[in-house]
Amino acid sequence: NDPGYERHLGRGVNKQKAAAERERLFKIIEDLVQWENTNNEEVLERARAEIRRSWRETCELNKNHPQAAELFNPEKLPAFHDPFAGGGALPLEAQRLGLESYASDLNPVAVTINKAMIEIPPRFAGRPPVGPIPAGEKQAKLHEDWRGARGLAEDVRRYGAWMREQAEQRIGHLYPKITITAEMAAERPDLKPLVGQQLTVIAWLWARTVKSPNPAFSHVDVPLASTFVLSSKAGKEAYVEPVVEGDSYRFTVKVGKSTEAAKAGTAAGKRGGFYCLLSKSPIDYKYIRNEGQAGRMGARLMAIVAEGARGRVYLPPSEAHEAIAHQAQPMWRPNVKLHGKCRVNVSNYGLDVYGDLFTPRQLVALTTFSDLVGEAIAKARADALAAGMPDDGRGLDAGGTGATAYAEAIGVYLAMAVDYAANYWSVTATPADGFIRGT
């Protein structure tokens, strides 16, 4: 409640005292919004205490209400209900501040997110993790603090690590490391200290291609790239430089400040489409759409991004890596027709079903991780039983609180992680720069 004096209610203090009291209350809010205070119980308890104090004052003011016993019980805070909860930010904050939270939404995805945020964690609060500690990590301390959802969160992390390990065993061959060779260092002196090292690749960057509209080069797939800049961070600048050789071209990577040509890529202005790298012939969007609908739009590896000891290392494309990417053969492909907003633009370029939004290698990865979610649930249930957790045989939907429901709870968060990854592991992940971020 605002501390200012309200004569008709007979409450509050004068302006000077009210201003000082407001500053005290504002300080609580200022502390609450600091990210580092997300789990700071001292800060949260200060806010909770003020809510309780405000409610008791409200109950006192309404003690003569005919339904005072039912509606204004000073010992029971009012519940919070958000009927259009969306992602659940408001119900979650209400719950953190000590209120009983209810949320609803017509969107089933929003409902699932709300359950994951405000319903599932309290059901398994205070439980220690049951999953195996990831290989290479030190043994956990004998007495850990598993208050709240810490134990559940730790298990999500542990089974996520298990999934990653399993995925690496199954499809790791599709994601090779890259060796820095003397030949690479001959062109790039900055690579000399890395010669002989095997670096982990964190991204393969591809450029979409179409056949050149120029008859003399109609056999060549030319790149559509709105920029060739890889990094514009000060001291870490890097860009792709295409090298034209007769009726073909190759990509190389340069370090240092980008040239104007690199910044522009092969774009021909905001609405001008692109131009052919070999002939400079214009490539308008109508031509690109026709090529896409005819199934002639392709992709070519443009650069490789690896993780070095001192940050990212930008490297030229490798024929071997490109060949490995093309070896991927997904066992399953979503052939459901695109519908709704997702058809607005992509369908113009021949992308008609959901499977068209992913490269074969991306589909292999997503299918592998999706399968592993189910396996992780089964493993988590077995581990929970082995750790002595009782099981009532009921799942989450049935209100279970035992090993079966706990394993399903872990699965909910792992599935959300895979779902989130699908946003990035797709051919439309970064439409602004015209690159396909391969996985």
Coordinates of N, CA and C in Angstrom, one line a residue, residues 28-128:
I28 N 13.5 -1.8 -2.1 CA 13.2 -3.2 -2.2 C 13.0 -3.6 -3.6
I29 N 12.3 -2.8 -4.4 CA 12.0 -3.1 -5.8 C 13.3 -3.0 -6.6
E30 N 14.1 -2.0 -6.3 CA 15.4 -1.9 -7.0 C 16.3 -3.1 -6.7
D31 N 16.3 -3.6 -5.5 CA 17.1 -4.8 -5.2 C 16.5 -6.1 -5.9
L32 N 15.2 -6.1 -5.9 CA 14.5 -7.3 -6.5 C 14.9 -7.5 -8.0
V33 N 15.0 -6.4 -8.7 CA 15.2 -6.5 -10.2 C 16.6 -6.8 -10.6
Q34 N 17.5 -6.8 -9.6 CA 18.9 -7.2 -9.9 C 19.0 -8.7 -10.2
W35 N 19.6 -9.0 -11.3 CA 19.7 -10.4 -11.7 C 20.4 -11.3 -10.7
E36 N 21.4 -10.7 -10.1 CA 22.2 -11.5 -9.1 C 21.4 -11.8 -7.8
N37 N 20.2 -11.1 -7.7 CA 19.4 -11.3 -6.5 C 18.2 -12.3 -6.8
T38 N 18.3 -13.0 -7.9 CA 17.2 -13.9 -8.3 C 16.9 -14.9 -7.2
N39 N 17.9 -15.4 -6.6 CA 17.7 -16.4 -5.6 C 18.1 -15.9 -4.2
N40 N 18.2 -14.6 -4.0 CA 18.6 -14.0 -2.8 C 17.5 -14.0 -1.8
E41 N 17.5 -14.9 -0.9 CA 16.4 -15.1 0.1 C 16.2 -13.9 1.0
E42 N 17.3 -13.2 1.3 CA 17.1 -12.0 2.2 C 16.3 -10.9 1.5
V43 N 16.6 -10.7 0.2 CA 15.9 -9.7 -0.6 C 14.5 -10.1 -0.8
L44 N 14.3 -11.4 -1.2 CA 12.9 -11.9 -1.4 C 12.1 -11.8 -0.1
E45 N 12.7 -12.1 1.0 CA 11.9 -12.1 2.3 C 11.5 -10.7 2.6
R46 N 12.4 -9.7 2.3 CA 12.0 -8.3 2.6 C 10.7 -7.9 1.8
A47 N 10.7 -8.4 0.6 CA 9.5 -8.1 -0.3 C 8.3 -8.8 0.3
R48 N 8.5 -10.1 0.6 CA 7.3 -10.9 1.1 C 6.8 -10.3 2.4
A49 N 7.7 -9.8 3.3 CA 7.2 -9.2 4.5 C 6.4 -7.9 4.3
E50 N 6.8 -7.1 3.3 CA 6.0 -5.9 3.0 C 4.6 -6.3 2.4
I51 N 4.6 -7.4 1.6 CA 3.3 -7.8 1.1 C 2.4 -8.3 2.2
R52 N 2.9 -9.0 3.1 CA 2.1 -9.5 4.3 C 1.7 -8.3 5.1
R53 N 2.5 -7.3 5.4 CA 2.2 -6.2 6.2 C 1.1 -5.4 5.5
S54 N 1.2 -5.2 4.2 CA 0.2 -4.5 3.4 C -1.2 -5.2 3.4
W55 N -1.1 -6.5 3.4 CA -2.4 -7.3 3.4 C -3.0 -7.2 4.8
R56 N -2.2 -7.2 5.8 CA -2.8 -7.1 7.2 C -3.5 -5.8 7.3
E57 N -2.9 -4.7 6.8 CA -3.5 -3.4 6.9 C -4.8 -3.3 6.1
T58 N -4.8 -4.0 4.9 CA -6.0 -4.0 4.1 C -7.1 -4.7 4.8
C59 N -6.8 -5.8 5.5 CA -7.8 -6.6 6.2 C -8.3 -5.8 7.4
E60 N -7.5 -5.0 8.1 CA -7.9 -4.2 9.2 C -8.9 -3.1 8.7
L61 N -8.6 -2.5 7.5 CA -9.5 -1.5 7.0 C -10.8 -2.1 6.5
N62 N -10.9 -3.4 6.3 CA -12.1 -4.0 5.8 C -12.7 -5.0 6.8
K63 N -12.3 -4.8 8.1 CA -12.8 -5.8 9.1 C -14.3 -5.8 9.3
N64 N -15.0 -4.7 8.8 CA -16.4 -4.6 9.0 C -17.2 -5.1 7.7
H65 N -16.4 -5.5 6.8 CA -17.1 -6.0 5.5 C -17.9 -7.2 5.9
P66 N -19.1 -7.4 5.3 CA -20.0 -8.5 5.6 C -19.3 -9.9 5.3
Q67 N -18.3 -10.0 4.4 CA -17.7 -11.2 4.1 C -16.2 -11.2 4.6
A68 N -16.0 -10.4 5.6 CA -14.6 -10.2 6.1 C -13.9 -11.5 6.4
A69 N -14.6 -12.4 7.1 CA -14.0 -13.7 7.5 C -13.5 -14.5 6.3
E70 N -14.2 -14.3 5.2 CA -13.9 -15.1 4.0 C -12.9 -14.4 3.1
L71 N -13.1 -13.1 2.9 CA -12.3 -12.4 2.0 C -11.1 -11.6 2.5
F72 N -11.1 -11.3 3.8 CA -10.1 -10.5 4.4 C -9.5 -11.2 5.7
N73 N -9.0 -12.4 5.5 CA -8.3 -13.1 6.5 C -6.8 -12.7 6.6
P74 N -6.4 -12.0 7.6 CA -5.0 -11.5 7.7 C -4.0 -12.6 7.7
E75 N -4.4 -13.8 8.0 CA -3.4 -14.9 8.1 C -3.3 -15.7 6.8
K76 N -4.1 -15.3 5.8 CA -4.1 -16.0 4.5 C -4.0 -15.0 3.3
L77 N -2.9 -14.9 2.7 CA -2.7 -14.0 1.6 C -3.6 -14.3 0.4
P78 N -4.1 -13.3 -0.3 CA -5.0 -13.6 -1.5 C -4.1 -14.4 -2.6
A79 N -4.8 -15.2 -3.3 CA -4.1 -15.9 -4.4 C -4.0 -15.0 -5.6
F80 N -3.1 -15.4 -6.5 CA -2.8 -14.6 -7.8 C -3.3 -15.4 -8.9
H81 N -4.1 -14.9 -9.8 CA -4.6 -15.6 -11.0 C -4.4 -14.8 -12.2
D82 N -3.7 -15.3 -13.2 CA -3.4 -14.7 -14.5 C -4.2 -15.5 -15.6
P83 N -5.3 -15.1 -16.1 CA -6.1 -15.9 -17.0 C -5.5 -15.9 -18.4
F84 N -4.5 -15.0 -18.7 CA -3.9 -15.0 -20.0 C -2.4 -15.0 -19.8
A85 N -1.9 -16.1 -19.2 CA -0.6 -16.1 -18.6 C 0.6 -16.1 -19.6
G86 N 0.3 -16.6 -20.9 CA 1.4 -16.6 -21.8 C 2.6 -17.4 -21.3
G87 N 3.8 -16.8 -21.3 CA 5.0 -17.5 -20.8 C 5.1 -17.7 -19.3
G88 N 4.2 -17.1 -18.6 CA 4.1 -17.3 -17.1 C 5.0 -16.4 -16.3
A89 N 5.5 -15.3 -16.8 CA 6.4 -14.4 -16.0 C 5.7 -13.9 -14.8
L90 N 4.4 -13.4 -14.9 CA 3.8 -12.8 -13.8 C 3.4 -13.9 -12.7
P91 N 2.8 -15.0 -13.0 CA 2.6 -16.0 -12.0 C 3.8 -16.5 -11.3
L92 N 4.9 -16.6 -12.1 CA 6.2 -17.0 -11.5 C 6.7 -16.0 -10.4
E93 N 6.6 -14.7 -10.8 CA 7.1 -13.7 -9.8 C 6.2 -13.7 -8.6
A94 N 4.8 -13.9 -8.8 CA 3.9 -13.9 -7.7 C 4.3 -15.1 -6.7
Q95 N 4.6 -16.2 -7.3 CA 4.9 -17.4 -6.5 C 6.2 -17.1 -5.8
R96 N 7.2 -16.5 -6.4 CA 8.5 -16.2 -5.7 C 8.3 -15.3 -4.5
L97 N 7.2 -14.5 -4.6 CA 7.0 -13.5 -3.6 C 6.0 -14.0 -2.5
G98 N 5.7 -15.3 -2.6 CA 4.9 -15.9 -1.5 C 3.4 -16.1 -1.8
L99 N 3.0 -15.7 -3.0 CA 1.5 -15.9 -3.2 C 1.2 -17.2 -3.9
E100 N 0.0 -17.7 -3.6 CA -0.4 -18.9 -4.3 C -0.8 -18.5 -5.7
S101 N -0.2 -19.1 -6.7 CA -0.4 -18.7 -8.1 C -1.2 -19.7 -8.9
Y102 N -2.0 -19.1 -9.8 CA -2.8 -19.8 -10.7 C -2.7 -19.2 -12.1
A103 N -2.5 -20.0 -13.1 CA -2.3 -19.5 -14.5 C -3.1 -20.3 -15.5
S104 N -3.6 -19.7 -16.5 CA -4.3 -20.4 -17.6 C -4.0 -19.7 -18.9
D105 N -4.2 -20.4 -20.0 CA -4.0 -19.9 -21.3 C -4.7 -20.8 -22.3
L106 N -5.1 -20.3 -23.4 CA -5.7 -21.1 -24.5 C -4.6 -21.9 -25.3
N107 N -3.4 -21.3 -25.3 CA -2.3 -21.9 -26.1 C -1.7 -23.1 -25.3
P108 N -1.7 -24.3 -25.8 CA -1.2 -25.5 -25.1 C 0.3 -25.4 -24.8
V109 N 1.1 -24.6 -25.7 CA 2.5 -24.4 -25.5 C 2.7 -23.6 -24.2
A110 N 1.9 -22.5 -24.2 CA 2.0 -21.6 -23.0 C 1.6 -22.4 -21.7
V111 N 0.6 -23.2 -21.8 CA 0.2 -24.0 -20.6 C 1.4 -24.9 -20.2
T112 N 2.1 -25.6 -21.1 CA 3.2 -26.4 -20.8 C 4.3 -25.6 -20.1
I113 N 4.6 -24.4 -20.7 CA 5.6 -23.6 -20.1 C 5.3 -23.2 -18.7
N114 N 4.0 -22.8 -18.5 CA 3.5 -22.4 -17.1 C 3.7 -23.6 -16.1
K115 N 3.3 -24.8 -16.6 CA 3.4 -26.0 -15.7 C 4.9 -26.2 -15.3
A116 N 5.8 -26.0 -16.3 CA 7.2 -26.2 -16.1 C 7.8 -25.1 -15.1
M117 N 7.2 -23.9 -15.1 CA 7.7 -22.8 -14.3 C 7.1 -22.8 -12.9
I118 N 5.8 -23.0 -12.8 CA 5.2 -22.7 -11.5 C 4.5 -23.9 -10.9
E119 N 4.3 -25.0 -11.6 CA 3.6 -26.2 -11.1 C 4.5 -27.3 -10.7
I120 N 5.4 -27.6 -11.6 CA 6.3 -28.8 -11.5 C 7.3 -28.6 -10.4
P121 N 8.1 -27.5 -10.4 CA 9.1 -27.4 -9.3 C 8.7 -27.5 -7.9
P122 N 7.6 -26.9 -7.5 CA 7.1 -27.1 -6.1 C 6.8 -28.5 -5.7
R123 N 6.4 -29.3 -6.7 CA 6.0 -30.7 -6.5 C 7.2 -31.5 -6.1
F124 N 8.3 -31.1 -6.5 CA 9.5 -31.9 -6.2 C 10.6 -31.1 -5.5
A125 N 10.1 -30.1 -4.7 CA 11.0 -29.3 -4.0 C 11.8 -30.0 -2.9
G126 N 13.0 -29.6 -2.7 CA 13.8 -30.2 -1.6 C 14.4 -31.5 -1.9
R127 N 14.3 -32.1 -3.0 CA 14.8 -33.4 -3.3 C 16.2 -33.4 -3.8
P128 N 17.1 -34.2 -3.4 CA 18.4 -34.3 -3.9 C 18.4 -34.9 -5.3

